[in-house]
Amino acid sequence: MSNEPGGIVGEFLSLKASTDADVLAMQCGDFYEFFADDAELVADELDLKVSQKSSHGSTYPMAGVPLSELTPYLKALVERGFRVAVAEQYETDDGHARRIERVVSPGTVVDPDGSAARYLAAVEEVDGAYGVAFAEVTTGRFRAAAVDSADDVRAELHRFAPVEILPGPGVREDDALLAAFRDDTDAHLTLHETEAFAPGRARHRLREQFGRETLDAVGLVADAAVAAAGAVLHYVDETGVGVLASMTRLGTLDPGGRVALDATTQRNLELTETMGGDRDGTLLDTLDHTETAAGSRLLREWVTRPRRDRAEIERRHDAVAAFASAALARDRLLDELDGAADLERLAARATSGSADPRDLAAVRDALGRLPRLASAIEGTELADSPVADVLARPDQSAARGLHDELDEALAADPPGTVTEGGILARGYDEELDELVAEYEEAERWLDTLADREKRQHGLSHVTVDRNTTDGYYIQVGRSVADGVPEHYREIKTLKNSKRFVTDELEDRERTVLRLEEARGDLEYELFRELRERVVEHAELLQDVGRTLAELDALASLAEHAATNDWVRPDLSDGGELVIEAGRHPVVERTTDFVPNDLRLDRDRGFLVVTGPNMSGKSTYMRQCALIVLLAQVGSFVPADAARVPLVDGVFTRVGALDELAQGRSTFMVEMQELSNILHSATEESLVILDEVGRGTATYDGISIAWAATEYLHNEVRAKTLFATHYHELTALAEHLPRVENVHVAAEERDGGVTFLRRVRDGPTDRSYGVHVADLAGVPGPVVDRAGDVLDRLRDEKAIEARGSAGGSDRGDGVTKQTVFDLGSGQFRGSASADGGGAKPLDPATESVLEELKGTDVNEVPPVELMATVQEWRERLEE
Ligand code: ADP
């Protein structure tokens, strides 16, 4: 005997088995029901009540929601990371059946709550090459590209912050990358069918969607990229959200040259998310004064995707400059943008068939803003700036045409539903007007019936009303009910009254019902035609939406620049980076900020930044990086003046200590990040190193930091700021021509430390660690003892090889330090080729020194160098 459940539960379970969705909602009459495990799950997640359903001798948990209330439950489930299949009921010859019409997943919710972008991503790897694709079903945006490495994949994921990722079959093998997806994003990972990633099929699908030539035109040719893009399209199609038609344009990731900004750097610089994971206190949060959701989304895109093409950057600078100086026009323009609908999203809603009359009215109002925006800038400085070009970009006459059409068709303030009537304007459709007139006439007759009956039949206490069971009726008070005329037919007796109908009333009722239905049908029909007109203009809406967003983003940058005394940066040709009185864009908002200068050029390309803990080293380095980035975003910058080169990338690595606090860093991670920088940075990059080598023993750490500095200086030649607590590294300035020391000054006063926050040339002269411990309230005896120990260590130089020649003078009276002598490749001061009067060496040391001598640090790759240093160390310890 089979234990398979039959009936409705059986149908549910077999539908569930046919989908890979996590949960199934199945329509049963007026409800969507969840059975068995799914019932338990939704009950847990959404606080629904579970009842028991008997079916063929077994009972199953069951939970349900009314048809009209599914949407919020769906969204709530999807928010929690579930993919929900929705099965609809349909009529068949012998009753009804059900089939899955759509699957709702985090990346395919068409009308999400909130205005943030919701990207659906796919990632595929084919023969070591990667491809990524990002689609946003709420706006119809679609972008895809080949990227060089898994790190680039992660950088893009950090930028787009997708809510759902489809890893392709090539990526599913890569546990490390999958783990990174989980760590770097909050996205739901969906294993979409493998065949969708097959490059052949994917290419075909893309051509069908975007046209044959487009793939070549945008350079989307590599298999991995094609596979990812094709899979996204397939997924959007499969899930049945009905927005495929709004994806009309295939975009790439970086037209005009990319600025490398890996995920680590985006996080370290807190562009869109703080190290602690908040939005408050990020660069984006600080800059964002936009009026519209689309403007805010665009600004985010700009901030995470600085440009390298001078023309585009200068266009934005020009626009920001114009906006910044034309305060009145800017305010007017922002007023006109205030409350503008999200056109890109409305276009997608229209395409998916979910746009309601109010949405179309929002389209009308947004289109109607174009001429008002134009008049807001007329005769102002903005008229001669790129702002005018942005405004002129969409097809004006098409926009006017669609606006006028909607304006003529729609009621001034239509309802949010298609069933209530009142969607369309009088005079739009003659037939509808007639129906409405007749209907209103019938209503008038009904409204005045009670008065007429009172008058004609001398009755008091008469009302005329309608409900679902009785239809229209005449209600007469009990006391006078006996006096009603003959032709009244009683239908109900209530406590204080009786209800009657008449033939005439029934006749009118039929008319009203007929008119209601005819009017509703016609109005819906006309509304759908109108919505189709909007769908036909989806691209226009995307264009206008884009224009409004861009004006908003530019005005927002200008607003911030004007109110915070930011200046327009010059783009330098010679590669020099000069900042006068620069500030940190976020910290300056909450602190009495001390501005600082920066100068990097051909002769001075690498700064070793020293200074006590908490003196401001990180802040200084980050502000410099942010100023460079802001300039390339097209923004003004927080400084009195700035000359900024167009960098090809910003690379950062932040100290083990900061990261350890976040429970994230290990020495391995630190080295991986360093390795990535040494491999990826170029002469045109900006590198920020905030402590290197802290996660290991002192000698290891210094060696690695030292070797990395040499490599960056000699080979990579990137502009670099390197904060370190290894005082030893300040000696590098004497050996490497482009290395200079700067320090963040602090003063010792009355046994305490005063931070001056001033960056000055030269190395700092001592460590203030013990004083910071004191400031932090470490008990007095500990602080005193630490001071003693420090003095002793200084005398004995326990952690430094004792020597007498070369090195730097620390200026605090302590004897000279032993450092690598780059010229000879030896430890200066030890008993090596240059003598120095030290004691004889044991054979192990000798052999290590020999090898060291034979090692060309410029030739050996850094990672290998590290391993070698480690091995030397071990031999020396033995
Ligand atoms: P470090 O990297 O040297 O340990 P930080 O850069 O983290 O120091 O700065 C320590 C504190 O000093 C931070 O709270 C920061 O807000 C503040 N600070 C840093 N630079 C400045 C400055 N130029 N003006 C005012 N406050 C600053």
Coordinates of C-alpha atoms in Angstrom, one line a residue, residues 494-721:
L494 CA -35.0 43.7 11.7
K495 CA -35.4 44.7 15.3
N496 CA -36.3 48.3 14.6
S497 CA -37.0 48.3 10.9
K498 CA -38.2 46.4 7.9
R499 CA -36.6 46.1 4.5
F500 CA -38.5 46.3 1.2
V501 CA -37.9 46.2 -2.5
T502 CA -39.9 47.3 -5.5
D503 CA -39.9 46.3 -9.1
E504 CA -38.6 49.6 -10.1
L505 CA -35.8 49.4 -7.5
E506 CA -34.8 46.0 -8.7
D507 CA -34.8 47.2 -12.2
R508 CA -32.5 50.1 -11.3
E509 CA -30.3 47.8 -9.4
R510 CA -29.8 45.7 -12.5
T511 CA -28.9 48.8 -14.4
V512 CA -26.4 49.9 -11.9
L513 CA -24.7 46.6 -11.7
R514 CA -24.5 46.3 -15.5
L515 CA -23.1 49.8 -15.7
E516 CA -20.6 49.2 -13.0
E517 CA -19.3 46.1 -14.7
A518 CA -19.3 47.7 -18.1
R519 CA -17.5 50.8 -16.8
G520 CA -15.0 48.7 -14.8
D521 CA -14.2 46.5 -17.8
L522 CA -13.9 49.4 -20.2
E523 CA -11.8 51.4 -17.8
Y524 CA -9.5 48.5 -17.2
E525 CA -9.2 47.9 -20.9
L526 CA -8.3 51.5 -21.5
F527 CA -5.9 51.5 -18.6
R528 CA -4.1 48.5 -19.9
E529 CA -3.7 50.2 -23.3
L530 CA -2.3 53.2 -21.6
R531 CA 0.1 51.0 -19.6
E532 CA 1.2 49.4 -22.9
R533 CA 2.0 52.8 -24.2
V534 CA 4.2 53.4 -21.2
V535 CA 5.9 50.0 -21.8
E536 CA 6.6 51.0 -25.3
H537 CA 8.5 54.0 -23.9
A538 CA 10.5 52.0 -21.3
E539 CA 13.8 53.2 -22.8
L540 CA 12.6 56.8 -22.7
L541 CA 11.7 56.5 -19.1
Q542 CA 15.1 55.0 -18.4
D543 CA 16.7 57.9 -20.1
V544 CA 14.7 60.5 -18.3
G545 CA 15.2 58.7 -15.0
R546 CA 18.9 58.7 -15.6
T547 CA 18.9 62.4 -16.4
L548 CA 17.0 63.2 -13.2
A549 CA 19.3 61.0 -11.2
E550 CA 22.4 62.6 -12.7
L551 CA 21.2 66.1 -12.0
D552 CA 20.4 65.0 -8.5
A553 CA 23.8 63.5 -7.9
L554 CA 25.7 66.4 -9.4
A555 CA 23.7 68.9 -7.4
S556 CA 24.2 66.8 -4.3
L557 CA 28.0 66.9 -4.8
A558 CA 27.8 70.7 -5.3
E559 CA 25.7 71.1 -2.2
H560 CA 28.3 69.4 -0.1
A561 CA 31.2 71.2 -1.7
A562 CA 29.5 74.6 -1.2
T563 CA 28.6 74.1 2.4
N564 CA 31.9 72.5 3.4
D565 CA 34.4 74.7 1.6
W566 CA 35.6 72.1 -0.8
V567 CA 37.6 73.0 -3.8
R568 CA 37.7 71.9 -7.4
P569 CA 40.8 69.7 -7.8
D570 CA 43.2 70.2 -10.8
L571 CA 44.0 67.1 -12.7
S572 CA 47.8 67.0 -13.0
D573 CA 49.7 65.7 -16.0
G574 CA 53.0 65.2 -14.5
G575 CA 51.8 62.7 -11.9
E576 CA 52.4 65.0 -9.0
L577 CA 49.9 64.8 -6.1
V578 CA 49.8 68.0 -4.1
I579 CA 47.3 68.7 -1.4
E580 CA 47.2 72.0 0.5
A581 CA 45.4 71.9 3.8
G582 CA 43.6 68.7 3.1
R583 CA 41.0 67.3 5.4
H584 CA 39.3 64.0 6.0
P585 CA 35.8 64.3 4.3
V586 CA 34.1 62.3 7.0
V587 CA 36.1 63.1 10.2
E588 CA 36.0 66.9 9.5
R589 CA 32.2 66.8 9.9
T590 CA 32.4 65.8 13.6
T591 CA 35.8 67.1 14.7
D592 CA 37.7 70.3 15.0
F593 CA 39.9 69.1 12.2
V594 CA 43.6 70.1 11.7
P595 CA 44.3 70.2 8.0
N596 CA 47.5 68.8 6.5
D597 CA 49.5 69.0 3.3
L598 CA 50.8 66.3 1.1
R599 CA 53.3 66.5 -1.7
L600 CA 54.3 63.5 -3.8
D601 CA 56.1 63.8 -7.1
R602 CA 58.8 62.2 -9.2
D603 CA 61.5 62.8 -6.6
R604 CA 59.4 62.1 -3.6
G605 CA 57.1 59.1 -4.2
F606 CA 57.1 57.2 -1.0
L607 CA 56.4 58.6 2.5
V608 CA 57.1 56.7 5.6
V609 CA 54.7 58.0 8.1
T610 CA 55.5 57.7 11.8
G611 CA 54.1 59.1 15.0
P612 CA 52.6 57.8 18.2
N613 CA 49.6 55.7 18.3
M614 CA 46.4 57.7 17.9
S615 CA 48.3 60.7 16.6
G616 CA 46.4 60.6 13.3
K617 CA 48.5 58.6 10.8
S618 CA 45.6 56.5 9.5
T619 CA 43.3 59.5 9.2
Y620 CA 46.0 61.4 7.3
M621 CA 46.7 58.6 4.8
R622 CA 43.0 57.9 4.3
Q623 CA 42.2 61.5 3.7
C624 CA 44.9 61.6 1.0
A625 CA 43.4 58.5 -0.6
L626 CA 39.9 59.8 -0.4
I627 CA 40.9 63.2 -1.9
V628 CA 42.4 61.4 -4.9
L629 CA 39.3 59.2 -5.2
L630 CA 36.8 62.1 -4.8
A631 CA 38.6 64.0 -7.6
Q632 CA 38.2 61.0 -9.9
V633 CA 34.6 60.6 -8.9
G634 CA 34.1 64.0 -10.3
S635 CA 33.6 65.7 -6.9
F636 CA 35.3 68.6 -5.3
V637 CA 37.6 67.8 -2.5
P638 CA 38.1 68.8 1.1
A639 CA 41.3 71.0 0.8
D640 CA 42.4 74.5 0.1
A641 CA 43.9 73.4 -3.1
A642 CA 44.6 70.1 -4.7
R643 CA 46.5 68.8 -7.8
V644 CA 45.7 65.2 -8.4
P645 CA 47.0 62.7 -10.9
L646 CA 44.6 60.3 -12.6
V647 CA 45.5 57.1 -10.7
D648 CA 44.8 53.7 -12.1
G649 CA 44.0 52.2 -8.8
V650 CA 44.1 52.8 -5.0
F651 CA 45.3 49.9 -2.9
T652 CA 45.2 49.8 0.8
R653 CA 46.1 47.5 3.6
V654 CA 45.2 48.3 7.1
G655 CA 47.0 47.2 10.2
A656 CA 46.6 43.9 11.7
L657 CA 45.6 45.5 15.0
D658 CA 42.6 47.3 13.5
E659 CA 41.5 44.3 11.7
L660 CA 42.2 41.9 14.5
A661 CA 39.7 43.9 16.5
Q662 CA 37.1 43.0 13.8
G663 CA 38.0 39.4 14.2
R664 CA 39.0 39.3 10.6
S665 CA 42.7 39.4 10.2
T666 CA 45.3 36.7 10.4
F667 CA 48.9 37.1 9.4
M668 CA 48.0 35.1 6.3
V669 CA 45.3 37.5 5.3
E670 CA 47.7 40.4 5.8
M671 CA 50.3 38.8 3.6
Q672 CA 47.7 37.9 1.0
E673 CA 46.7 41.6 0.9
L674 CA 50.3 42.7 0.6
S675 CA 50.9 40.2 -2.1
N676 CA 48.0 41.4 -4.0
I677 CA 49.2 45.0 -3.8
L678 CA 52.7 44.1 -4.9
H679 CA 51.4 42.2 -7.8
S680 CA 48.7 44.6 -8.9
A681 CA 49.8 48.2 -8.2
T682 CA 51.6 50.1 -10.9
E683 CA 53.5 53.3 -11.2
E684 CA 50.2 55.1 -11.6
S685 CA 48.7 53.7 -8.5
L686 CA 48.3 55.1 -5.0
V687 CA 49.2 52.6 -2.2
I688 CA 48.3 53.1 1.4
L689 CA 49.9 50.8 3.9
D690 CA 48.8 51.2 7.4
E691 CA 51.2 48.9 9.3
V692 CA 52.7 45.9 7.6
G693 CA 54.2 42.9 9.3
R694 CA 52.6 43.6 12.7
G695 CA 51.0 40.2 12.8
T696 CA 54.3 38.4 13.2
A697 CA 57.5 38.5 15.2
T698 CA 59.5 41.7 15.1
Y699 CA 62.3 40.6 12.9
D700 CA 59.9 39.0 10.5
G701 CA 57.8 42.0 10.4
I702 CA 60.6 44.5 9.8
S703 CA 62.1 42.3 7.1
I704 CA 58.9 42.0 5.3
A705 CA 58.1 45.7 5.6
W706 CA 61.6 46.5 4.5
A707 CA 61.5 44.3 1.5
A708 CA 58.1 45.4 0.5
T709 CA 59.1 49.0 0.7
E710 CA 62.1 48.4 -1.6
Y711 CA 60.0 46.5 -4.0
L712 CA 57.3 49.2 -4.1
H713 CA 60.0 51.9 -4.5
N714 CA 62.2 50.2 -7.0
E715 CA 59.9 48.0 -9.0
V716 CA 56.4 49.1 -8.7
R717 CA 57.2 52.8 -8.2
A718 CA 53.6 53.4 -7.0
K719 CA 52.9 56.5 -5.0
T720 CA 52.9 55.2 -1.5
L721 CA 52.1 56.3 2.0

